Amino acid sequence: MSGSHMSNEKEHKSPRESGEDSEDESEILEESPCGRWLKRREEVEQRDVPGIDSAYLAMDTEEGVEVVWNEVQFSERKNFKAQEEKIQLVFENLTQLEHPNIVKFHRYWTDTHNDKPRVIFITEYMSSGSLKQFLKRTKRNVKRLPLQAWRRWCKQILSALSYLHSCSPPIIHGNLTCDTIFIQHNGLVKIGSVAPDSINHHVKTCPENIKNMHFFAPEYGASASLTPALDIYSFGMCALEMAALEIQGNGDSGNIVTEENISKTIDSLEDEQQKDFIKRCLHSEPQERPTARELLFHPLLFEVHSLKLLAAHCLAKNTGNCA
């Protein structure tokens, strides 16, 4: 690598990468009512969630770490009043979530001082970026994601979904895409941006991202009540994109992904069990899709450690001898 190329790389580093945040970005714009979280001017680019109007970096003054300051703005005060109790219940439930594969939801509060009320909530900051970004970088060097890595990611995502769906009542993510799944440098995968349906339909802006419409199940929008099967369909599409690194026809063009594109991408996979796994998730009928827990026991994902197999064999042998 030439010295000039290396110097160019340094020149093109973002202020954040070089540790030289501008004074404007580090300026404190607002603080939480308790004074613990300080909102900075720097926006978080990794958030792409219908219903969330803006997301900023913030400082947790108690823990000394960066977090994300998310804002949801309602178009009118009357809309907020009609939903206030339901929204508070949803957010109270979200603050109780504790799972290693779910982005931590710290606290929330409401701001009703203006004509357009806001709900503000603080979440863990995932500095490594989204799974989508990681797949784009990976695609430059390899044609397919190794099966072992794919299995490891699937198990982590399904573990989080199984946890959410086992809550009472079940928590439906409702917006699971490779943009709302985050990966850390150590390989830990976390589901983020849990933006419940009760929020998405009552906010000021809820843009439809054409590039991500294929992540939504066929029944989405047709029924007032959403079920965990909606998340399973979205997960299936994530699993397909992870396996192929990109769904044919999507890319950065912004084109709508067709059923033909999806079928061609599935057919391009080499492992038959992997194809079966994804097809089960993408079944057109919600009731025919397996649950997250059932998918964890799919032959492709479920594995018993060799030591456990040996222990089970010894136990069976000893039991037989006793008989």
GROMACS .gro file of C-alpha atoms in nm, residues 32-233:
model
  202
   32SER     CA    1  -3.338   1.480   3.075
   33PRO     CA    2  -3.566   1.591   3.362
   34CYS     CA    3  -3.346   1.396   3.606
   35GLY     CA    4  -3.029   1.547   3.461
   36ARG     CA    5  -2.867   1.208   3.394
   37TRP     CA    6  -2.877   1.214   3.012
   38LEU     CA    7  -2.741   1.502   2.803
   39LYS     CA    8  -2.855   1.527   2.441
   40ARG     CA    9  -2.584   1.628   2.194
   41ARG     CA   10  -2.621   1.784   1.850
   42GLU     CA   11  -2.468   1.483   1.672
   43GLU     CA   12  -2.735   1.268   1.509
   44VAL     CA   13  -2.717   0.890   1.500
   45GLU     CA   14  -2.723   0.776   1.138
   46GLN     CA   15  -2.772   0.406   1.206
   47ARG     CA   16  -3.137   0.447   1.307
   48ASP     CA   17  -3.385   0.385   1.023
   49VAL     CA   18  -3.707   0.318   1.207
   50PRO     CA   19  -4.062   0.415   1.105
   51GLY     CA   20  -4.210   0.622   1.381
   52ILE     CA   21  -3.887   0.759   1.527
   53ASP     CA   22  -3.844   1.115   1.409
   54SER     CA   23  -3.487   1.170   1.522
   55ALA     CA   24  -3.208   1.009   1.719
   56TYR     CA   25  -2.910   1.184   1.875
   57LEU     CA   26  -2.602   1.080   2.064
   58ALA     CA   27  -2.626   1.156   2.432
   59MET     CA   28  -2.407   1.115   2.738
   60ASP     CA   29  -2.504   0.906   3.038
   61THR     CA   30  -2.347   1.112   3.315
   62GLU     CA   31  -2.385   0.834   3.574
   63GLU     CA   32  -2.223   0.554   3.374
   64GLY     CA   33  -1.994   0.772   3.164
   65VAL     CA   34  -2.100   0.610   2.834
   66GLU     CA   35  -2.268   0.726   2.515
   67VAL     CA   36  -2.633   0.636   2.459
   68VAL     CA   37  -2.899   0.717   2.199
   69TRP     CA   38  -3.160   0.986   2.263
   70ASN     CA   39  -3.466   0.890   2.051
   71GLU     CA   40  -3.760   1.122   1.987
   72VAL     CA   41  -4.113   1.042   1.871
   73GLN     CA   42  -4.323   1.348   1.788
   74PHE     CA   43  -4.702   1.350   1.773
   75SER     CA   44  -4.877   1.567   1.516
   76GLU     CA   45  -5.136   1.704   1.759
   77ARG     CA   46  -5.188   1.714   2.133
   78LYS     CA   47  -5.527   1.541   2.105
   79ASN     CA   48  -5.367   1.244   1.927
   80PHE     CA   49  -5.122   1.208   2.212
   81LYS     CA   50  -5.389   1.238   2.484
   82ALA     CA   51  -5.594   0.964   2.319
   83GLN     CA   52  -5.296   0.726   2.324
   84GLU     CA   53  -5.107   0.844   2.633
   85GLU     CA   54  -5.210   0.564   2.867
   86LYS     CA   55  -5.142   0.293   2.608
   87ILE     CA   56  -4.804   0.443   2.518
   88GLN     CA   57  -4.699   0.464   2.881
   89LEU     CA   58  -4.787   0.099   2.932
   90VAL     CA   59  -4.587  -0.002   2.623
   91PHE     CA   60  -4.280   0.193   2.732
   92GLU     CA   61  -4.302   0.067   3.090
   93ASN     CA   62  -4.291  -0.287   2.951
   94LEU     CA   63  -3.993  -0.204   2.729
   95THR     CA   64  -3.790  -0.075   3.025
   96GLN     CA   65  -3.834  -0.416   3.191
   97LEU     CA   66  -3.673  -0.607   2.902
   98GLU     CA   67  -3.346  -0.778   2.991
   99HIS     CA   68  -3.184  -0.998   2.728
  100PRO     CA   69  -2.825  -1.016   2.598
  101ASN     CA   70  -2.947  -1.000   2.236
  102ILE     CA   71  -3.177  -0.698   2.275
  103VAL     CA   72  -3.051  -0.340   2.274
  104LYS     CA   73  -3.103  -0.208   2.626
  105PHE     CA   74  -3.394   0.031   2.674
  106HIS     CA   75  -3.300   0.256   2.967
  107ARG     CA   76  -3.571   0.514   3.036
  108TYR     CA   77  -3.847   0.721   2.878
  109TRP     CA   78  -4.040   1.038   2.956
  110THR     CA   79  -4.291   1.264   2.784
  111ASP     CA   80  -4.266   1.630   2.691
  112THR     CA   81  -4.607   1.798   2.661
  113HIS     CA   82  -4.498   2.159   2.689
  114ASN     CA   83  -4.527   2.225   2.315
  115ASP     CA   84  -4.818   2.199   2.070
  116LYS     CA   85  -4.662   1.879   1.936
  117PRO     CA   86  -4.594   1.647   2.230
  118ARG     CA   87  -4.288   1.422   2.229
  119VAL     CA   88  -4.199   1.086   2.375
  120ILE     CA   89  -3.827   1.066   2.445
  121PHE     CA   90  -3.652   0.740   2.526
  122ILE     CA   91  -3.293   0.643   2.591
  123THR     CA   92  -3.139   0.328   2.442
  124GLU     CA   93  -2.801   0.159   2.434
  125TYR     CA   94  -2.564   0.290   2.164
  126MET     CA   95  -2.436   0.025   1.923
  127SER     CA   96  -2.116   0.183   1.792
  128SER     CA   97  -2.030  -0.099   1.548
  129GLY     CA   98  -2.330  -0.029   1.327
  130SER     CA   99  -2.609  -0.235   1.178
  131LEU     CA  100  -2.601  -0.585   1.035
  132LYS     CA  101  -2.691  -0.432   0.697
  133GLN     CA  102  -2.374  -0.225   0.702
  134PHE     CA  103  -2.169  -0.528   0.802
  135LEU     CA  104  -2.314  -0.737   0.515
  136LYS     CA  105  -2.228  -0.465   0.264
  137ARG     CA  106  -1.867  -0.461   0.383
  138THR     CA  107  -1.850  -0.841   0.379
  139LYS     CA  108  -1.985  -0.862   0.023
  140ARG     CA  109  -1.679  -0.683  -0.109
  141ASN     CA  110  -1.461  -0.980  -0.016
  142VAL     CA  111  -1.677  -1.296  -0.017
  143LYS     CA  112  -1.974  -1.426  -0.215
  144ARG     CA  113  -2.147  -1.606   0.071
  145LEU     CA  114  -2.154  -1.582   0.448
  146PRO     CA  115  -2.005  -1.898   0.604
  147LEU     CA  116  -2.281  -2.128   0.731
  148GLN     CA  117  -2.138  -2.139   1.083
  149ALA     CA  118  -2.152  -1.760   1.117
  150TRP     CA  119  -2.505  -1.756   0.973
  151ARG     CA  120  -2.619  -2.018   1.226
  152ARG     CA  121  -2.463  -1.825   1.515
  153TRP     CA  122  -2.642  -1.504   1.414
  154CYS     CA  123  -2.976  -1.680   1.360
  155LYS     CA  124  -2.964  -1.840   1.704
  156GLN     CA  125  -2.899  -1.505   1.872
  157ILE     CA  126  -3.181  -1.327   1.685
  158LEU     CA  127  -3.426  -1.613   1.749
  159SER     CA  128  -3.332  -1.619   2.116
  160ALA     CA  129  -3.428  -1.250   2.140
  161LEU     CA  130  -3.753  -1.302   1.946
  162SER     CA  131  -3.847  -1.602   2.159
  163TYR     CA  132  -3.796  -1.387   2.468
  164LEU     CA  133  -4.011  -1.102   2.331
  165HIS     CA  134  -4.287  -1.336   2.214
  166SER     CA  135  -4.298  -1.516   2.550
  167CYS     CA  136  -4.380  -1.192   2.735
  168SER     CA  137  -4.736  -1.147   2.858
  169PRO     CA  138  -4.880  -1.004   2.643
  170PRO     CA  139  -4.633  -1.093   2.363
  171ILE     CA  140  -4.417  -0.805   2.241
  172ILE     CA  141  -4.417  -0.785   1.862
  173HIS     CA  142  -4.111  -0.609   1.724
  174GLY     CA  143  -4.295  -0.512   1.405
  175ASN     CA  144  -3.995  -0.368   1.224
  176LEU     CA  145  -3.728  -0.637   1.209
  177THR     CA  146  -3.485  -0.580   0.921
  178CYS     CA  147  -3.108  -0.600   0.882
  179ASP     CA  148  -3.110  -0.224   0.952
  180THR     CA  149  -3.259  -0.277   1.299
  181ILE     CA  150  -3.025  -0.559   1.399
  182PHE     CA  151  -2.685  -0.455   1.527
  183ILE     CA  152  -2.356  -0.640   1.557
  184GLN     CA  153  -2.070  -0.575   1.794
  185HIS     CA  154  -1.701  -0.631   1.725
  186ASN     CA  155  -1.706  -0.950   1.935
  187GLY     CA  156  -1.980  -1.102   1.716
  188LEU     CA  157  -2.264  -1.039   1.960
  189VAL     CA  158  -2.584  -0.961   1.771
  190LYS     CA  159  -2.859  -0.746   1.920
  191ILE     CA  160  -3.211  -0.659   1.808
  192GLY     CA  161  -3.274  -0.288   1.835
  193SER     CA  162  -3.538  -0.030   1.754
  194VAL     CA  163  -3.832  -0.208   1.910
  195ALA     CA  164  -4.092   0.041   1.782
  196PRO     CA  165  -4.432  -0.104   1.871
  197ASP     CA  166  -4.725  -0.074   1.634
  198SER     CA  167  -4.903   0.148   1.887
  199ILE     CA  168  -4.636   0.411   1.823
  200ASN     CA  169  -4.592   0.373   1.448
  201HIS     CA  170  -4.951   0.466   1.364
  202HIS     CA  171  -4.978   0.778   1.581
  203VAL     CA  172  -4.668   0.979   1.508
  204LYS     CA  173  -4.603   1.285   1.297
  205THR     CA  174  -4.399   1.103   1.033
  206CYS     CA  175  -4.403   0.737   0.939
  207PRO     CA  176  -4.225   0.709   0.604
  208GLU     CA  177  -4.255   0.392   0.400
  209ASN     CA  178  -3.910   0.268   0.309
  210ILE     CA  179  -3.963   0.097  -0.027
  211LYS     CA  180  -3.628  -0.081   0.003
  212ASN     CA  181  -3.748  -0.260   0.316
  213MET     CA  182  -4.110  -0.335   0.228
  214HIS     CA  183  -4.025  -0.697   0.146
  215PHE     CA  184  -3.944  -0.755   0.517
  216PHE     CA  185  -4.313  -0.715   0.603
  217ALA     CA  186  -4.539  -1.020   0.595
  218PRO     CA  187  -4.829  -1.035   0.345
  219GLU     CA  188  -5.080  -0.990   0.629
  220TYR     CA  189  -4.919  -0.668   0.752
  221GLY     CA  190  -5.171  -0.383   0.750
  222ALA     CA  191  -5.464  -0.614   0.674
  223SER     CA  192  -5.539  -0.686   1.038
  224ALA     CA  193  -5.568  -0.461   1.341
  225SER     CA  194  -5.388  -0.714   1.561
  226LEU     CA  195  -5.037  -0.832   1.488
  227THR     CA  196  -4.905  -1.171   1.592
  228PRO     CA  197  -4.554  -1.310   1.652
  229ALA     CA  198  -4.580  -1.472   1.306
  230LEU     CA  199  -4.521  -1.124   1.160
  231ASP     CA  200  -4.175  -1.114   1.319
  232ILE     CA  201  -4.100  -1.468   1.199
  233TYR     CA  202  -4.159  -1.363   0.838
   0.00000   0.00000   0.00000
